[in-house]
mmCIF file of C-alpha atoms and ligand atoms in Angstrom:
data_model
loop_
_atom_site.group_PDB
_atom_site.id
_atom_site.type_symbol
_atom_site.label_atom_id
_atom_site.label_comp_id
_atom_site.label_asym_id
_atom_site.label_seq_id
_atom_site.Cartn_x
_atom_site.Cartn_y
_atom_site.Cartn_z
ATOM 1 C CA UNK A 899 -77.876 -14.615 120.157
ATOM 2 C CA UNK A 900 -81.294 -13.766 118.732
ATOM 3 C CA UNK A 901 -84.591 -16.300 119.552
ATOM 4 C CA UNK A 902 -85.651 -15.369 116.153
ATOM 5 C CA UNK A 903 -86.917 -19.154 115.100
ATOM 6 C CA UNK A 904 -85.980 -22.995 115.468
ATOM 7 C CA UNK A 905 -82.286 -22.631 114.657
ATOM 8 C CA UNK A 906 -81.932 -20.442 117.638
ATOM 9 C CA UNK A 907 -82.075 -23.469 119.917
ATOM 10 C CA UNK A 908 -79.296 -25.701 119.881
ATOM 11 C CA UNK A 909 -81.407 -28.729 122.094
ATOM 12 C CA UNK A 910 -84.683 -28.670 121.514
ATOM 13 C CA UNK A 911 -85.661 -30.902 124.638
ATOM 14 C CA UNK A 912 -83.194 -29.603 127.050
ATOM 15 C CA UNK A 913 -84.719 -26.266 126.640
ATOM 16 C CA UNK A 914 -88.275 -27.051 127.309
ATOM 17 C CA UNK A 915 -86.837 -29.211 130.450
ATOM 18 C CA UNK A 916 -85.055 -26.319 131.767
ATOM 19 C CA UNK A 917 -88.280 -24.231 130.978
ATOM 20 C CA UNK A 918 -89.951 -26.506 132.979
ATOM 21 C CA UNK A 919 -87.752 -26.277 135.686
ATOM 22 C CA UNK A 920 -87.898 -22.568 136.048
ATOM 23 C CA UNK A 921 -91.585 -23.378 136.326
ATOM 24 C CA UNK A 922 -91.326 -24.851 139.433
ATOM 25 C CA UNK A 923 -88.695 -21.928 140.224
ATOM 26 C CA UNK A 924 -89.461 -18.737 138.448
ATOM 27 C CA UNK A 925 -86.796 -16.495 140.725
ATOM 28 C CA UNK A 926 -83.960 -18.606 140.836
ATOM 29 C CA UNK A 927 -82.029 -16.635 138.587
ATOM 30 C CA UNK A 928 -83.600 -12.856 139.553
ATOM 31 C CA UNK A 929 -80.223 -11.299 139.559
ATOM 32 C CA UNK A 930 -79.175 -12.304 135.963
ATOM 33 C CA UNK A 931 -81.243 -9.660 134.172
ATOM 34 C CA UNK A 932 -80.653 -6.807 137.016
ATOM 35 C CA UNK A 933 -79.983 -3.736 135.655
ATOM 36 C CA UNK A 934 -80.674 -4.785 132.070
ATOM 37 C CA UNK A 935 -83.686 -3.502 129.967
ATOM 38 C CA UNK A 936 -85.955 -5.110 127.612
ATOM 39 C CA UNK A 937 -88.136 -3.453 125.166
ATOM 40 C CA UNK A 938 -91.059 -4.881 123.774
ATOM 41 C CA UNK A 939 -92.079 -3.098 120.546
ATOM 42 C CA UNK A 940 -96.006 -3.869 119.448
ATOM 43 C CA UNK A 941 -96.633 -3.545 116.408
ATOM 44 C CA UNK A 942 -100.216 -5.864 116.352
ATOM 45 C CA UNK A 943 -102.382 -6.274 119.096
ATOM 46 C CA UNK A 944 -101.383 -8.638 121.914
ATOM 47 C CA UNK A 945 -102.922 -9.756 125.448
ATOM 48 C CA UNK A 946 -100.662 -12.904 126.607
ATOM 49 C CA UNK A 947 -97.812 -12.028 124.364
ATOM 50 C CA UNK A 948 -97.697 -8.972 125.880
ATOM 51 C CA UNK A 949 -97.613 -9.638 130.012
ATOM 52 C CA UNK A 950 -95.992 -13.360 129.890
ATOM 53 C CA UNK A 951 -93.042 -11.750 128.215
ATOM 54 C CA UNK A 952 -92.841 -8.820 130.703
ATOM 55 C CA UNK A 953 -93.947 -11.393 133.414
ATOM 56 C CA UNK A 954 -90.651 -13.660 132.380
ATOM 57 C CA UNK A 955 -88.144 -10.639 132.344
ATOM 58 C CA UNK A 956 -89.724 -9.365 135.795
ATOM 59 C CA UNK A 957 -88.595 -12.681 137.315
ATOM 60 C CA UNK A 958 -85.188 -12.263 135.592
ATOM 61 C CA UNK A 959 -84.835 -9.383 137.725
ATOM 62 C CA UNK A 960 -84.987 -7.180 134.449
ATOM 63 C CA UNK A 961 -86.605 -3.610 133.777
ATOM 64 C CA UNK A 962 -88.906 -3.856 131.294
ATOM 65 C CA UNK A 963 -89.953 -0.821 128.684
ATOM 66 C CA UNK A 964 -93.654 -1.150 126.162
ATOM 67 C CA UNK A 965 -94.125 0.530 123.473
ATOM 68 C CA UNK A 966 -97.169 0.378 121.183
ATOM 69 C CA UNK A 967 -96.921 1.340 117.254
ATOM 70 C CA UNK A 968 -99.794 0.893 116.428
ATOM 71 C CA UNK A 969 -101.498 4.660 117.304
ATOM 72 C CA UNK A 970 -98.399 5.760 119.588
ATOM 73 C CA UNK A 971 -95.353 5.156 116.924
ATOM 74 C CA UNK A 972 -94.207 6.693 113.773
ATOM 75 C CA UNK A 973 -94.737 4.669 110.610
ATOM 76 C CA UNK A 974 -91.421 2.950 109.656
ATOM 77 C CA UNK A 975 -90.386 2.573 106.319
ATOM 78 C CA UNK A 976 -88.563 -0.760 105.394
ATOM 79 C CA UNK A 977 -87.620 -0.721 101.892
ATOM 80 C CA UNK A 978 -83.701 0.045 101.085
ATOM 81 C CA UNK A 979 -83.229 3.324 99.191
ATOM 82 C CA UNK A 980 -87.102 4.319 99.852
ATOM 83 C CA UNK A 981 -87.355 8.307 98.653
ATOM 84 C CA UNK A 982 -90.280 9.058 101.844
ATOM 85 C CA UNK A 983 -92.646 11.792 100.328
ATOM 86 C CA UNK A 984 -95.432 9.061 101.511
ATOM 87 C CA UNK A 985 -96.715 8.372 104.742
ATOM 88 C CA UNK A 986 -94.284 7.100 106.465
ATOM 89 C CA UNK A 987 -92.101 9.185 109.048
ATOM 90 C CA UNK A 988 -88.876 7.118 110.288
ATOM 91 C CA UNK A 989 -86.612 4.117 108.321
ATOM 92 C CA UNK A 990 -85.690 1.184 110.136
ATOM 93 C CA UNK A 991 -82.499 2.185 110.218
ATOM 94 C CA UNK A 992 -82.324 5.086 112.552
ATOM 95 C CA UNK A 993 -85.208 3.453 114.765
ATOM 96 C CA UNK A 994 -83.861 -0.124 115.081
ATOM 97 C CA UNK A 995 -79.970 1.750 116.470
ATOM 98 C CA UNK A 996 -82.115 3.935 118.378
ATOM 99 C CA UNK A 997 -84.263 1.792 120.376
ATOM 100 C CA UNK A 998 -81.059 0.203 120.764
ATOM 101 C CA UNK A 999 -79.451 2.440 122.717
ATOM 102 C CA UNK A 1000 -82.300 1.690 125.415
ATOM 103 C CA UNK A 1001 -82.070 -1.546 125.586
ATOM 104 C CA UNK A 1002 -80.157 -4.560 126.295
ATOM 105 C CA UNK A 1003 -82.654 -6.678 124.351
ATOM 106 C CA UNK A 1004 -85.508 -5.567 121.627
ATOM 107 C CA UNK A 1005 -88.226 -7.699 121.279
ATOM 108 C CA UNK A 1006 -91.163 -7.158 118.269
ATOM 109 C CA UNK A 1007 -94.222 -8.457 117.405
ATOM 110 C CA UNK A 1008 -95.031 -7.844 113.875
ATOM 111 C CA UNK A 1009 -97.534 -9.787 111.370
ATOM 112 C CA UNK A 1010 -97.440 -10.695 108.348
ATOM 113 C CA UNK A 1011 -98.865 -7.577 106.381
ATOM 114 C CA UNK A 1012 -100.687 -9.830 103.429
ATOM 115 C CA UNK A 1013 -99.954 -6.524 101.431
ATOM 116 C CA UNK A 1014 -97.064 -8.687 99.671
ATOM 117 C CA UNK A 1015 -96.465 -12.684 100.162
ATOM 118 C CA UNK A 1016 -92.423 -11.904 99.359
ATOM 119 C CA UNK A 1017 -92.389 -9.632 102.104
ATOM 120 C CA UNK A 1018 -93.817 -11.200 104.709
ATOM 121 C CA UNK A 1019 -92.095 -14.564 103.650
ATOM 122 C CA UNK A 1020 -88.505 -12.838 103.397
ATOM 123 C CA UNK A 1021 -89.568 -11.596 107.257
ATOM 124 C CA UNK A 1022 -89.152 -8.151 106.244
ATOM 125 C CA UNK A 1023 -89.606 -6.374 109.995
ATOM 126 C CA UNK A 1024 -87.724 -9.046 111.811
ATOM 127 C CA UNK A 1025 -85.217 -9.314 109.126
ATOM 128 C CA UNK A 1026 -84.703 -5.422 109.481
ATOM 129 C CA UNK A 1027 -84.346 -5.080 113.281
ATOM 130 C CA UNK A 1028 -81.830 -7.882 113.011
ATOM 131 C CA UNK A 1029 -79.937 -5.769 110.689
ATOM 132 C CA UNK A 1030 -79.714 -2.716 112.193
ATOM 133 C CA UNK A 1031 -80.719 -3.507 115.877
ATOM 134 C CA UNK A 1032 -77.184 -3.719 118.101
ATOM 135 C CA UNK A 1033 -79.026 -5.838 120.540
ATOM 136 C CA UNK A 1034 -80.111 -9.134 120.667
ATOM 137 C CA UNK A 1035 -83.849 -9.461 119.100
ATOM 138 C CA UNK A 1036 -86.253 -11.542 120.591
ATOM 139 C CA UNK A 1037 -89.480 -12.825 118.100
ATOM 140 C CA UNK A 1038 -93.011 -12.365 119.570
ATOM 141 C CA UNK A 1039 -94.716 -13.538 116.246
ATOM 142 C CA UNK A 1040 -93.524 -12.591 113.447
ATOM 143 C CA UNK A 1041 -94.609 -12.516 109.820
ATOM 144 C CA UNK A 1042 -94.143 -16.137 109.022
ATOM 145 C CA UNK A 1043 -93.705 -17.533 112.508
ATOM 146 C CA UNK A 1044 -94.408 -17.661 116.638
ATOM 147 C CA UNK A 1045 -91.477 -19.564 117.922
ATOM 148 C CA UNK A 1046 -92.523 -18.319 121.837
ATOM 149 C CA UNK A 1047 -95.940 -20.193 121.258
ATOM 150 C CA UNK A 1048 -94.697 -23.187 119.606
ATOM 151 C CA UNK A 1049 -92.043 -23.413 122.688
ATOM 152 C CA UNK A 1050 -94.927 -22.920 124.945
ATOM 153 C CA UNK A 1051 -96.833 -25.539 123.227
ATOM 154 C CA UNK A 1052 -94.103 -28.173 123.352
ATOM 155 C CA UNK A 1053 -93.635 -27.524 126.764
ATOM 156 C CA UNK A 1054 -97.271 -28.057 127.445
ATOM 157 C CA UNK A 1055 -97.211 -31.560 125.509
ATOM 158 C CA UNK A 1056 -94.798 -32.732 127.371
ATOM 159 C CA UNK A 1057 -96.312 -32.050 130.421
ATOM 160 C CA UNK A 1058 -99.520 -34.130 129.702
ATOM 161 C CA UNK A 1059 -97.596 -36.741 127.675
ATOM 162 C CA UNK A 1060 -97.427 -39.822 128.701
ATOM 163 C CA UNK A 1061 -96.239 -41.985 125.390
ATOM 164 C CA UNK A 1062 -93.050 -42.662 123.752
ATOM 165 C CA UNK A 1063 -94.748 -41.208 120.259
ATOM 166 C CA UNK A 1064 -97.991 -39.746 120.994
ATOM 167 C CA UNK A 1065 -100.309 -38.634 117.643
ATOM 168 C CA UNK A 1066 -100.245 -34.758 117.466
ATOM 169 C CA UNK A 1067 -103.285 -33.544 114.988
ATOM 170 C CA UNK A 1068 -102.577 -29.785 113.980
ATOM 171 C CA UNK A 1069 -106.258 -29.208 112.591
ATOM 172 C CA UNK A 1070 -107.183 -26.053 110.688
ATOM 173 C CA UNK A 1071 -110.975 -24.560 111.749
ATOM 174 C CA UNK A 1072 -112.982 -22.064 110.265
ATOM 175 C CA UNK A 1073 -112.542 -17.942 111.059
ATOM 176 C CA UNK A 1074 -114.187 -15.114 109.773
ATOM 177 C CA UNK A 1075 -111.020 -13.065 109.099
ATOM 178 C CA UNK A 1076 -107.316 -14.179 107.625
ATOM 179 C CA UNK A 1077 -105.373 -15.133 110.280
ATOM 180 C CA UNK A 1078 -101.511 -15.062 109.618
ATOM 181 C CA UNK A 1079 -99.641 -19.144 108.988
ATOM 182 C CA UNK A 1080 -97.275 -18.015 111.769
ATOM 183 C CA UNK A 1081 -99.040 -19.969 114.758
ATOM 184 C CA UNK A 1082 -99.500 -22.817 112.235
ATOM 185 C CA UNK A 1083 -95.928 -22.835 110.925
ATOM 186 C CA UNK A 1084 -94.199 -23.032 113.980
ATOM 187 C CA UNK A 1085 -96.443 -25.489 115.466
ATOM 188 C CA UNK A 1086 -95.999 -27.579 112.560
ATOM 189 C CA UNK A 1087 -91.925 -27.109 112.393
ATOM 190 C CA UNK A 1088 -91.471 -27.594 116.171
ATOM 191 C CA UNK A 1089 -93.490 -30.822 116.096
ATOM 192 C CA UNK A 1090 -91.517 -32.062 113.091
ATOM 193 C CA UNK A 1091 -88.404 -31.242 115.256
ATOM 194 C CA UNK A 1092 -90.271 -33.532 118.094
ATOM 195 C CA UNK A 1093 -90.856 -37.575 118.515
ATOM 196 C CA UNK A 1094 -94.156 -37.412 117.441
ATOM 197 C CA UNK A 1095 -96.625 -39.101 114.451
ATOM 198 C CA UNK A 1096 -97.547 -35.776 113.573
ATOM 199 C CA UNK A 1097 -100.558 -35.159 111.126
ATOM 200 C CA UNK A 1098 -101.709 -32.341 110.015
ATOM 201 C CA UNK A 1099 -105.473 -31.541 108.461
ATOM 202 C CA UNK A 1100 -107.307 -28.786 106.212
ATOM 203 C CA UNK A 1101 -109.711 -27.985 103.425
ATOM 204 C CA UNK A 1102 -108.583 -28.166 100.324
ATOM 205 C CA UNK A 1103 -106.614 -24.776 99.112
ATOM 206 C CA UNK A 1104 -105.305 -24.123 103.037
ATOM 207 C CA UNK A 1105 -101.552 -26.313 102.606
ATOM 208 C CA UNK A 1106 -98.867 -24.615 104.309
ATOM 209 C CA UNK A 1107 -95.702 -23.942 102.833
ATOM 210 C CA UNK A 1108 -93.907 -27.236 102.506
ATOM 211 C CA UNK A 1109 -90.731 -25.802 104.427
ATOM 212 C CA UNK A 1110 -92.991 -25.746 107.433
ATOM 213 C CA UNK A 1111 -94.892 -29.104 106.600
ATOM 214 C CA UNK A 1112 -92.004 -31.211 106.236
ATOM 215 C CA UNK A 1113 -92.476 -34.997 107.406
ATOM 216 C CA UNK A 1114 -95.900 -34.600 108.647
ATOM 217 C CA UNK A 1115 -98.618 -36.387 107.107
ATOM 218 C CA UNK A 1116 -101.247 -34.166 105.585
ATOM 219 C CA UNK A 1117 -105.291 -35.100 105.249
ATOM 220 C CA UNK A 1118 -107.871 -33.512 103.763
ATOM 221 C CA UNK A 1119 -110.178 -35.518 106.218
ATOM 222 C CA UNK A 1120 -110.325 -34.444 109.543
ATOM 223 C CA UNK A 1121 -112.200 -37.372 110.741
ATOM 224 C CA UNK A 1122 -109.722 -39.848 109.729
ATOM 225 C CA UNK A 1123 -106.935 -37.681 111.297
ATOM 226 C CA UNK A 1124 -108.424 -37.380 114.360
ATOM 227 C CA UNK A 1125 -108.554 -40.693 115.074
ATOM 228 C CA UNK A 1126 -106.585 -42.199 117.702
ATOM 229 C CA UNK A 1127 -105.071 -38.412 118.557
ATOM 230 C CA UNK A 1128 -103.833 -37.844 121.793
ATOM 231 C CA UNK A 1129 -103.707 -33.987 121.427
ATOM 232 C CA UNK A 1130 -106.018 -31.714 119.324
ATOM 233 C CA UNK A 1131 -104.383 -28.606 118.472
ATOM 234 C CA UNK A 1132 -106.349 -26.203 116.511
ATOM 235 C CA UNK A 1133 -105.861 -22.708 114.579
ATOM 236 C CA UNK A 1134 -107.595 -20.933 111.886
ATOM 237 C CA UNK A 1135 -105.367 -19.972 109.309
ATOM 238 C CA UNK A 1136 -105.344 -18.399 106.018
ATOM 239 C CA UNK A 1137 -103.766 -19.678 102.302
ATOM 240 C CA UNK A 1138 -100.710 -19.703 101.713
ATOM 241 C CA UNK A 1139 -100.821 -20.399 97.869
ATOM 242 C CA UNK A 1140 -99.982 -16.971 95.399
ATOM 243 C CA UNK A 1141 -103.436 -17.106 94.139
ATOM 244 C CA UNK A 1142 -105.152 -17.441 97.944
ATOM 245 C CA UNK A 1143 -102.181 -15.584 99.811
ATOM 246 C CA UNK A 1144 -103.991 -13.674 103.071
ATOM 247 C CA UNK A 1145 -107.601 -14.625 102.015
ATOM 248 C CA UNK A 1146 -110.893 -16.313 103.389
ATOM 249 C CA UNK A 1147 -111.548 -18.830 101.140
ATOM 250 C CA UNK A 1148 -113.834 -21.198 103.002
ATOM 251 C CA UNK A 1149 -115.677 -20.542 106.645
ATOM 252 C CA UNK A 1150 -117.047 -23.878 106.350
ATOM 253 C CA UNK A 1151 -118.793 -24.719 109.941
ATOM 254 C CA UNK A 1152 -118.621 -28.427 109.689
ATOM 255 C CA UNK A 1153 -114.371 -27.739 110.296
ATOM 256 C CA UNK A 1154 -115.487 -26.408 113.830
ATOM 257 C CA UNK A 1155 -114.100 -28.811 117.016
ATOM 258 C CA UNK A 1156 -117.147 -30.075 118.614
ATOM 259 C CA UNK A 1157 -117.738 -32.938 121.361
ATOM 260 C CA UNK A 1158 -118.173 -35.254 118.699
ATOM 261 C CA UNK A 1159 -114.854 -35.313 116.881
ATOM 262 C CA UNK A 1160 -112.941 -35.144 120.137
ATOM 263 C CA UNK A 1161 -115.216 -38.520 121.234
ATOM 264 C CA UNK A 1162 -112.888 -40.037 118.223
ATOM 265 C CA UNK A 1163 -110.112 -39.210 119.514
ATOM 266 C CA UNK A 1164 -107.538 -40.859 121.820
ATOM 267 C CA UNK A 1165 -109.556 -38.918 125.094
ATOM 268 C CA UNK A 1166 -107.071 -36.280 123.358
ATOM 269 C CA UNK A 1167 -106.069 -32.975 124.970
ATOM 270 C CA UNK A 1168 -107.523 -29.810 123.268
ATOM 271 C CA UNK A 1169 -104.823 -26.855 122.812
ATOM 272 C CA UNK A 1170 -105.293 -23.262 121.093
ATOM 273 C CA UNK A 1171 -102.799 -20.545 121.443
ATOM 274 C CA UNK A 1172 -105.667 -18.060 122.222
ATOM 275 C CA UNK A 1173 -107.424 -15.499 121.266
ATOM 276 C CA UNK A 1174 -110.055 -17.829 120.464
ATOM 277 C CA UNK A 1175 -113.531 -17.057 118.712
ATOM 278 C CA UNK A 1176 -115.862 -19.702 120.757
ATOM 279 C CA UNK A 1177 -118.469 -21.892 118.952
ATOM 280 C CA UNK A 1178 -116.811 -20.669 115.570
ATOM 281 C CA UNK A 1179 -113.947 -22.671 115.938
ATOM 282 C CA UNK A 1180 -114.741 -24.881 119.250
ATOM 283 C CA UNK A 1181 -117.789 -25.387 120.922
ATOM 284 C CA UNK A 1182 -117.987 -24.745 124.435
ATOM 285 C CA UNK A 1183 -118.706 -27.932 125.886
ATOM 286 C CA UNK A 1184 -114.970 -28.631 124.138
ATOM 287 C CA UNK A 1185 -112.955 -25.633 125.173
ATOM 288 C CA UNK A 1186 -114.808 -25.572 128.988
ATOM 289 C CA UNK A 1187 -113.950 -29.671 129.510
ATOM 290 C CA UNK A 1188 -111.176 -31.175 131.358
ATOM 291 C CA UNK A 1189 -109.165 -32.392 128.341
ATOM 292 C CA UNK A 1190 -108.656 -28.487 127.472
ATOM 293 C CA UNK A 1191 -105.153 -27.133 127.942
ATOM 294 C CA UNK A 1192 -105.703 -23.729 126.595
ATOM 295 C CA UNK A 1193 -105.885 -22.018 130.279
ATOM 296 C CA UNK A 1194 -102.138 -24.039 131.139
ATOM 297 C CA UNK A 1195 -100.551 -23.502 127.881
ATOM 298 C CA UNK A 1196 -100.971 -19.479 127.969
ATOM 299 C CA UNK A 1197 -99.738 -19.960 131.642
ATOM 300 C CA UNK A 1198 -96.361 -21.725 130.125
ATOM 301 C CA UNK A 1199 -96.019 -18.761 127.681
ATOM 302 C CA UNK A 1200 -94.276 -17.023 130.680
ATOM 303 C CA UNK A 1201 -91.930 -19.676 131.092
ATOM 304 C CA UNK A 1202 -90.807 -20.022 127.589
ATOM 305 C CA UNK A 1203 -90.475 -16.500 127.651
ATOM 306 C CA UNK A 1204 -88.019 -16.852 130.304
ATOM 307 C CA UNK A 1205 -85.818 -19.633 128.938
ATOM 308 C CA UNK A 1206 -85.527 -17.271 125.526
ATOM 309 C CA UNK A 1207 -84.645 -14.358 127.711
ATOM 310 C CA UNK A 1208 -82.556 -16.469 130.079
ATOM 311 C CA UNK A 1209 -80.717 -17.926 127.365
ATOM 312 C CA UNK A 1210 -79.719 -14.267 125.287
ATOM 313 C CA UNK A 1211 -78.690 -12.324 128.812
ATOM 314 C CA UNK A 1212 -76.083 -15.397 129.110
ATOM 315 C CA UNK A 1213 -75.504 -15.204 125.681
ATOM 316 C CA UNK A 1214 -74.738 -11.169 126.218
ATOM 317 C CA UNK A 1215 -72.647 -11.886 129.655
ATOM 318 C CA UNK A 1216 -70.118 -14.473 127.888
HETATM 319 C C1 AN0 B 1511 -103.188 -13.961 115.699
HETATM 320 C C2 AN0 B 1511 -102.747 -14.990 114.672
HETATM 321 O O1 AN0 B 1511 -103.547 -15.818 114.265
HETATM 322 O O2 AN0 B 1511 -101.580 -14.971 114.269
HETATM 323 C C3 AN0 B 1511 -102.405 -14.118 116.971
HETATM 324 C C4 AN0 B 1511 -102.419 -15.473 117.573
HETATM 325 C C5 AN0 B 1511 -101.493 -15.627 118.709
HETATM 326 N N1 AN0 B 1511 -104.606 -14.124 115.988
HETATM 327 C C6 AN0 B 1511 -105.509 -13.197 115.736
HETATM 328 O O3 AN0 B 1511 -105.190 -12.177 115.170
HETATM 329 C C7 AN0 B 1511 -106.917 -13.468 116.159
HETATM 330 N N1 CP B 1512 -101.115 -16.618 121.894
HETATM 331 C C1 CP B 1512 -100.753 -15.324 121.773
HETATM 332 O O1 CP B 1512 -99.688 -14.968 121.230
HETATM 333 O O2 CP B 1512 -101.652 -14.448 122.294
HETATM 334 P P1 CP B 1512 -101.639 -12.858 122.192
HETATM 335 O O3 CP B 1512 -101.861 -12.521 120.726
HETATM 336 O O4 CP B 1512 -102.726 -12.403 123.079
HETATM 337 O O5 CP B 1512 -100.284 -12.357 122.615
#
């Protein structure tokens, strides 16, 4: 199996109680992944992404192999029947069967490019690896989606739950650069997938793609949707419309999460996936309070890591 999106998981809550369990016991299964090999191939930046994931296959008892494309790879070239007189050095197709040969699982991080909407939408990296890769592929954000944070995030809910349908606000907030939909869209698709009155809210010109959306309710007034919320979960994003796709089209400061839209809340939690630009899209006195979960939901990264992982090795052994 891949942990490529959603569809990957067959029970939604049993994996996030099983994540939760390895939580409380992160070596109890440190022989499955002995003498197996992961490699985790970069092709964005990356702090939690990048030692959670290797932190979750350590305690599988794993080896674990980095690479960086950024300045350390060749270029790839995804397009079928490409004649490469241009800059790129290497096709998918040899480097996806190469890596592999290295490997018993690949997993990539790879952003959407917002050089071409179809492409990142169609998952053109991920798509590719899954094509010619022999070995499972795990996503660590992808073009169009994060499934390891949205895991992570679902996990942390449920933590600090304590209601049969709590509200879940997924509000957009103001950054200087475009920011992929990927954290956004998997938030938003888990959530749906969850028991939860789920609302989501944005400026005008900043809707989602409806596949994503789904039954959520969707305001253009964050006021009103953060009433009553018992957890605040925030990202900057950028358009997904064809006339908008991958721009900044509004940095407008009064979208920031300050004290006094959480005081409207529900005493709601505050979550953000991290990296997060402070006092541009939450004040400090927010982020630094006790209702903030950012610190404990990049801590659970590791552990939905290692369901994913734990899940494909047993996957690979049967
Ligand atoms: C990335 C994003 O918004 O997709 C990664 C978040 C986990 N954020 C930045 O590039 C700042
Ligand atoms: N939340 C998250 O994926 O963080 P990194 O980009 O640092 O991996």
């Amino acid at each position: 199996m891949n942990y490529f999106d959603i569809n990957d998981i067959d029970n939604l809550s049993t994996w996030i109680n099983e994540a939760i369990a390895l939580k409380a016991k992160p070596l109890a299964h440190k022989l499955l992944g002995q003498d197996k090999t992961i490699c985790l191939l970069f092709f964005n930046n990356s702090l939690r992404t990048r030692l959670s994931t290797q932190k979750a296959a350590m305690n599988l008892g794993m080896n674990v192999m980095v690479m960086n494309f950024g300045a350390e790879g060749w270029q790839l070239e995804y397009g079928d029947g490409e004649v490469m007189d241009q800059g790129k050095s290497e096709h998918v197709i040899e480097a996806a069967q190469v890596v592999s040969q290295y490997c018993d699982i690949v997993a990539i991080r790879a952003f959407a490019k917002f050089e071409n909407k179809k492409d990142d939408y169609q998952e053109q990296v991920l798509n590719a690896f899954m094509k010619y890769a022999s070995v499972p592929v795990l996503n660590m954000e992808s073009a169009i989606g994060h499934p390891l944070q949205a895991l992570t995030d679902m996990i942390t809910i449920t933590e600090h739950n304590n209601k049969t349908k709590p509200k879940v606000v997924l509000s957009w907030a103001p950054h200087p650069r475009a920011l992929p939909q990927a954290v956004a869209n998997s938030f938003a698709q888990y959530a749906n997938a969850s028991d939860f009155d789920f609302v989501i809210t944005h400026p005008e010109g900043y809707e989602l793609d409806p596949q994503f959306v789904g039954k959520a309710t969707v305001t253009n007034n964050q006021e009103e949707a953060f009433k009553d919320a018992d957890f605040i979960y925030v990202k900057n994003w950028s358009p997904f419309s064809d006339e908008n796709y991958g721009k900044v089209i509004n940095t407008d400061p009064n979208w920031r999460i300050t004290s006094e839209k959480m005081a409207m809340t529900n005493n709601a939690k505050f979550m953000h996936c991290l990296p997060v630009r402070r006092n541009v899209i939450v004040d400090d006195a927010v982020i630094d309070s006790e209702h903030s979960l950012v610190i404990k939901q990049a801590n659970n990264r590791t552990f939905a890591a290692q369901i994913a992982i734990k899940k494909i090795l047993e996957s690979i052994d049967n």
